[in-house]
mmCIF file of C-alpha atoms in Angstrom:
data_model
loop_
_atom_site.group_PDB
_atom_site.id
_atom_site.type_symbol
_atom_site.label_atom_id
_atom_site.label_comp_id
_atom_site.label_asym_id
_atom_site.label_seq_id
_atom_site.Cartn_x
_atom_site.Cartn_y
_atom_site.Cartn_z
ATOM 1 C CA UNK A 1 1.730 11.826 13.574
ATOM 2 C CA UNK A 2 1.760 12.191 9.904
ATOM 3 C CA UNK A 3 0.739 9.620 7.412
ATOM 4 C CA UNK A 4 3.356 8.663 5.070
ATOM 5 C CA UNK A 5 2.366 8.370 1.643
ATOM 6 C CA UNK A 6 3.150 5.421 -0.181
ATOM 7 C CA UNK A 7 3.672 6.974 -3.510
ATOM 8 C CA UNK A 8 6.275 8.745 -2.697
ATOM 9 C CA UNK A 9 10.420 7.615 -2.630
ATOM 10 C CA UNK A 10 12.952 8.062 0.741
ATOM 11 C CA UNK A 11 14.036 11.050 -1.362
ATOM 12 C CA UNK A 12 10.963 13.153 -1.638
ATOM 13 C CA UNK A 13 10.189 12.045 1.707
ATOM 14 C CA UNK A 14 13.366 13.240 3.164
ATOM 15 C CA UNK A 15 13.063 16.404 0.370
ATOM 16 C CA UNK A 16 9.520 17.465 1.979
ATOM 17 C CA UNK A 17 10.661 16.900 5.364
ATOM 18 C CA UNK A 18 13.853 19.540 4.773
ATOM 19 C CA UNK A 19 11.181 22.028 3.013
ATOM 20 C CA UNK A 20 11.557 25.338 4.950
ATOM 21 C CA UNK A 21 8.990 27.933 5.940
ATOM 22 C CA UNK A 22 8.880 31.467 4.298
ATOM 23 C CA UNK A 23 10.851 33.582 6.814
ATOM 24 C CA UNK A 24 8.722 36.271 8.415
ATOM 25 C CA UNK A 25 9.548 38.779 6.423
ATOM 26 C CA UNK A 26 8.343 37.503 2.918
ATOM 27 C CA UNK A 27 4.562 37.119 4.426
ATOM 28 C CA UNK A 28 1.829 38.651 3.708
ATOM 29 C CA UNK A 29 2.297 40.237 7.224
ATOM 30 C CA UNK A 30 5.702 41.430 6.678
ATOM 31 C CA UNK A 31 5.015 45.111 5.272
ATOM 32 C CA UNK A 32 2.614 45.743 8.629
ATOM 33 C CA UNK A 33 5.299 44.595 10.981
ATOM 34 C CA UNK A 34 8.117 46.511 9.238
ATOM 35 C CA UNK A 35 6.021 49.867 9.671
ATOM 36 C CA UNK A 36 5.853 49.200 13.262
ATOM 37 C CA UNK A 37 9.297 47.795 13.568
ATOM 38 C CA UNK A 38 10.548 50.790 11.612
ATOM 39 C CA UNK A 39 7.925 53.834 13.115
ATOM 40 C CA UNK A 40 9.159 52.895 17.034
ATOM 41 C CA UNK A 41 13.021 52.733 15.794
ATOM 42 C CA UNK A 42 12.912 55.917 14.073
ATOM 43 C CA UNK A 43 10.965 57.397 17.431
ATOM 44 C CA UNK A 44 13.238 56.195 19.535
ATOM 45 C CA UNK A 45 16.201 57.207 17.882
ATOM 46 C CA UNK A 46 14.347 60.769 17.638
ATOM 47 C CA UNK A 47 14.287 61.210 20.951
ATOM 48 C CA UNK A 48 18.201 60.087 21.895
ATOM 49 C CA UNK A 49 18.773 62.857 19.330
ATOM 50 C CA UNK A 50 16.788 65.597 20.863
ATOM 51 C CA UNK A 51 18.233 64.268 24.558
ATOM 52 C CA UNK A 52 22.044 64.737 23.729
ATOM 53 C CA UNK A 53 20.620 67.751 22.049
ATOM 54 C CA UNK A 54 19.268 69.005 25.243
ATOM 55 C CA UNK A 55 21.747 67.403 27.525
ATOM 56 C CA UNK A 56 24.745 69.205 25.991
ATOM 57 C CA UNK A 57 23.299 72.443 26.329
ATOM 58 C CA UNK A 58 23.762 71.226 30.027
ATOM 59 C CA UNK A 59 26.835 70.395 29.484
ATOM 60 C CA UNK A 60 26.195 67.077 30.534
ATOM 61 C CA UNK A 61 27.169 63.702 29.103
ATOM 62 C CA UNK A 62 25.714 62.865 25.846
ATOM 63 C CA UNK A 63 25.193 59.343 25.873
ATOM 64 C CA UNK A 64 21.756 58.765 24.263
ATOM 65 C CA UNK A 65 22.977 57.960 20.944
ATOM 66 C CA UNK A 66 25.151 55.730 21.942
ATOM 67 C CA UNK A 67 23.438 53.442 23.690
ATOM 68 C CA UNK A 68 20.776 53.209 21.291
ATOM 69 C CA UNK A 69 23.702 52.982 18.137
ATOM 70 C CA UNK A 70 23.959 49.064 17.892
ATOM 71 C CA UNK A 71 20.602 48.531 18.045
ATOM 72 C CA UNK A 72 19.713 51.201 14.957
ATOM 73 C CA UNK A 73 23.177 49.900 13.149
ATOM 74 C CA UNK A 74 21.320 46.178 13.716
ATOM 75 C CA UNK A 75 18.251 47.261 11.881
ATOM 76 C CA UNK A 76 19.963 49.322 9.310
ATOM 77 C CA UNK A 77 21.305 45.911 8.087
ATOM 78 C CA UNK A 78 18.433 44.148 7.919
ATOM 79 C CA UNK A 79 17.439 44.291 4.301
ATOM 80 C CA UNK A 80 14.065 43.847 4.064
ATOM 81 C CA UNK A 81 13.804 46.910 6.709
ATOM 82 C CA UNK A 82 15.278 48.915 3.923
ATOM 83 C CA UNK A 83 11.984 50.473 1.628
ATOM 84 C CA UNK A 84 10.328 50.838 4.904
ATOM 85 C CA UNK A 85 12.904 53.057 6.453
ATOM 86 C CA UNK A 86 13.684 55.173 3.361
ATOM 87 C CA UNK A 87 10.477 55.795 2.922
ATOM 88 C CA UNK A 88 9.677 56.544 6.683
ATOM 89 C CA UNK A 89 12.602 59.076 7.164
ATOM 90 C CA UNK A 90 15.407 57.371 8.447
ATOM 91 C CA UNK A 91 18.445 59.499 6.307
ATOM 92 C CA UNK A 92 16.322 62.588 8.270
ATOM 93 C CA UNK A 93 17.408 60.967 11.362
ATOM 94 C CA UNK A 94 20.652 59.601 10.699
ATOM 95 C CA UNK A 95 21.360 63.816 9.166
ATOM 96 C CA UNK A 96 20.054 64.719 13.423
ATOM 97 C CA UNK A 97 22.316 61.997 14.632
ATOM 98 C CA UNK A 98 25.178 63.314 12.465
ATOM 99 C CA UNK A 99 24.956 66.719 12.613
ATOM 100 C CA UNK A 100 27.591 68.467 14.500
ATOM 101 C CA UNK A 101 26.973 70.349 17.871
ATOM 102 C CA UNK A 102 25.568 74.362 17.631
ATOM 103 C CA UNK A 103 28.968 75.149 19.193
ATOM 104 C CA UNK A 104 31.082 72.703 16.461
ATOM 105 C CA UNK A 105 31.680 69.379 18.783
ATOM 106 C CA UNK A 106 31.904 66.783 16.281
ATOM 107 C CA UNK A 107 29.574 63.477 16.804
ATOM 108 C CA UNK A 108 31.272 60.619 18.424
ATOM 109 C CA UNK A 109 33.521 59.102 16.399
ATOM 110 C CA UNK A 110 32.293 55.763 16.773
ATOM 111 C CA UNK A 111 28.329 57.109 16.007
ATOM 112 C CA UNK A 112 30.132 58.603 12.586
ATOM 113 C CA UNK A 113 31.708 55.368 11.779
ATOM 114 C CA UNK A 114 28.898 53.154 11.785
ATOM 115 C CA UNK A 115 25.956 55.295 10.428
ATOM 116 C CA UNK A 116 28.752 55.756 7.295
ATOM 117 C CA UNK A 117 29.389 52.535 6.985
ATOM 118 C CA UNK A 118 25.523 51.530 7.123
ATOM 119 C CA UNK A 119 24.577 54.415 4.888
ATOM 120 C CA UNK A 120 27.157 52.657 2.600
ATOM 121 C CA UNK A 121 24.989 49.442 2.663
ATOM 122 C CA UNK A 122 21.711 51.034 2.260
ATOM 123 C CA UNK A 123 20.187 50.110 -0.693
ATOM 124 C CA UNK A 124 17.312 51.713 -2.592
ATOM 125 C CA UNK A 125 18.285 55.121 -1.785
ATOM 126 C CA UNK A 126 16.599 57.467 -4.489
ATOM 127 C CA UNK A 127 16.955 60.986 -5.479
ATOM 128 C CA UNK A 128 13.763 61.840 -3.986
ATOM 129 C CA UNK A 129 14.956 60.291 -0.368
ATOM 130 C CA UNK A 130 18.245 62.595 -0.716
ATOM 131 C CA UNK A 131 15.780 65.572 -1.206
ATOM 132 C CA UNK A 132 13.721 65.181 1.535
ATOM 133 C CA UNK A 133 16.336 65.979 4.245
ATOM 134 C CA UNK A 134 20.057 67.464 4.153
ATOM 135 C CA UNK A 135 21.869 64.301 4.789
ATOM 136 C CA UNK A 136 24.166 64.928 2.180
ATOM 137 C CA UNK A 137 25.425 68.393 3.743
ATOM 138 C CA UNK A 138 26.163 66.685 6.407
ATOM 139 C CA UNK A 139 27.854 64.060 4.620
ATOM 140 C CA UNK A 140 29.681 66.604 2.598
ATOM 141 C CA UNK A 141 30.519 68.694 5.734
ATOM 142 C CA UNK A 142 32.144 65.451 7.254
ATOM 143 C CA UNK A 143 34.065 64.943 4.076
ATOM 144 C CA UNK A 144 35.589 68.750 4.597
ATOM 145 C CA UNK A 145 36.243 68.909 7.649
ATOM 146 C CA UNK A 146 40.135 68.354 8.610
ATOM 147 C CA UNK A 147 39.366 67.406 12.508
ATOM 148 C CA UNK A 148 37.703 64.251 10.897
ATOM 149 C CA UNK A 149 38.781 60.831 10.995
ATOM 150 C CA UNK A 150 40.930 59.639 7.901
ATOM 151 C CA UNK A 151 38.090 56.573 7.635
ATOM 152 C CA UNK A 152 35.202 59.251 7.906
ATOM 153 C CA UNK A 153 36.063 61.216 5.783
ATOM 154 C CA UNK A 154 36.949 58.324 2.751
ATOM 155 C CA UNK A 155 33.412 56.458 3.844
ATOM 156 C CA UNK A 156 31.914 59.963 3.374
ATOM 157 C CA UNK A 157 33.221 60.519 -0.067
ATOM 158 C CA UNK A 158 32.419 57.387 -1.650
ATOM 159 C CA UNK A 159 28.738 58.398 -0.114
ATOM 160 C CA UNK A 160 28.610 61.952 -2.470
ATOM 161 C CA UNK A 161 30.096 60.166 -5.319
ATOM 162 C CA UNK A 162 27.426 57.430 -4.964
ATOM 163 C CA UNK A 163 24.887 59.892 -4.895
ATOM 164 C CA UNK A 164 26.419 62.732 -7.222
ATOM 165 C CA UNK A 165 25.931 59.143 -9.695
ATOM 166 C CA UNK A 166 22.291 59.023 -9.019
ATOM 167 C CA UNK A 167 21.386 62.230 -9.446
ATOM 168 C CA UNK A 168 23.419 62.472 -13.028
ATOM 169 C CA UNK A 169 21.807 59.509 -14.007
ATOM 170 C CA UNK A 170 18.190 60.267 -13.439
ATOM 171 C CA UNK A 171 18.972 63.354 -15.074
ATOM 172 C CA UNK A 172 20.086 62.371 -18.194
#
């Protein structure tokens, strides 16, 4: 049991008492975890890529991706995850996820939806991160294409005009 200190009123008492821990995340821990959180997502995710990849030159089911989607979606909300998986790649993976198939099948619907929506809430996305893959083709691909859902194709728009903003204003 703790002693109480004398010195000290109900409030400050009850004030300590309420005092919270740091979360996880803001320890001096955090930036090792993220890698490892972020390096197995991105693997994973990888691989469901290159499976549907391989399974629908089978012309099996492609479901991969989408069992795996809430899980990614999950982490590409989580915040503090967000330096770690810019800078690890993940807008390389979300262009393999997004990509359509060598014979022109669009990605699930649902798959397009929520990797827009998240790539909508990503924050710290830089000109360099753009550069490094060809997300926004397929992003601007998406936005052309008239087989694409109404909501797609709006969530892919605002995604080129955020990052047609970027780009002008880093170069001016």
């Amino acid at each position: 049991m703790e002693s109480v200190d004398p010195s000290k009123t109900d409030f400050e008492l009850m004030r300590d008492s309420k005092k919270r821990k740091l979360p996880w995340w803001k320890t001096p821990n955090a930036p090792i975890i993220c890698k490892r959180i972020v390096k197995n997502l991105l693997r994973r995710m990888y691989a469901a890529a290159r499976e549907d990849i391989e399974l629908r030159k089978q012309h099996k089911q492609v479901t991969k991706k989408l069992a795996l989607l809430n899980e990614f979606l999950d982490a590409l909300r989580k915040r503090y995850l967000h330096p770690t998986l810019l800078d690890r790649g993940v807008l390389s993976v979300i262009e393999l996820w997004l990509k359509p198939a060598a014979n022109g099948e669009l990605t699930n619907s649902q798959i397009t939806r929520g990797l827009l929506r998240s790539m909508l809430e990503l924050s710290g996305v830089t000109r360099t991160h753009l550069e490094r893959c060809k997300v926004v083709e397929v992003v601007f691909a998406l936005q052309n294409r008239r087989d694409e859902m109404h909501d797609n194709q709006r969530m892919a728009s605002e995604l080129i005009h955020r990052w047609a903003r970027l780009r002008t204003s880093k170069c001016s």
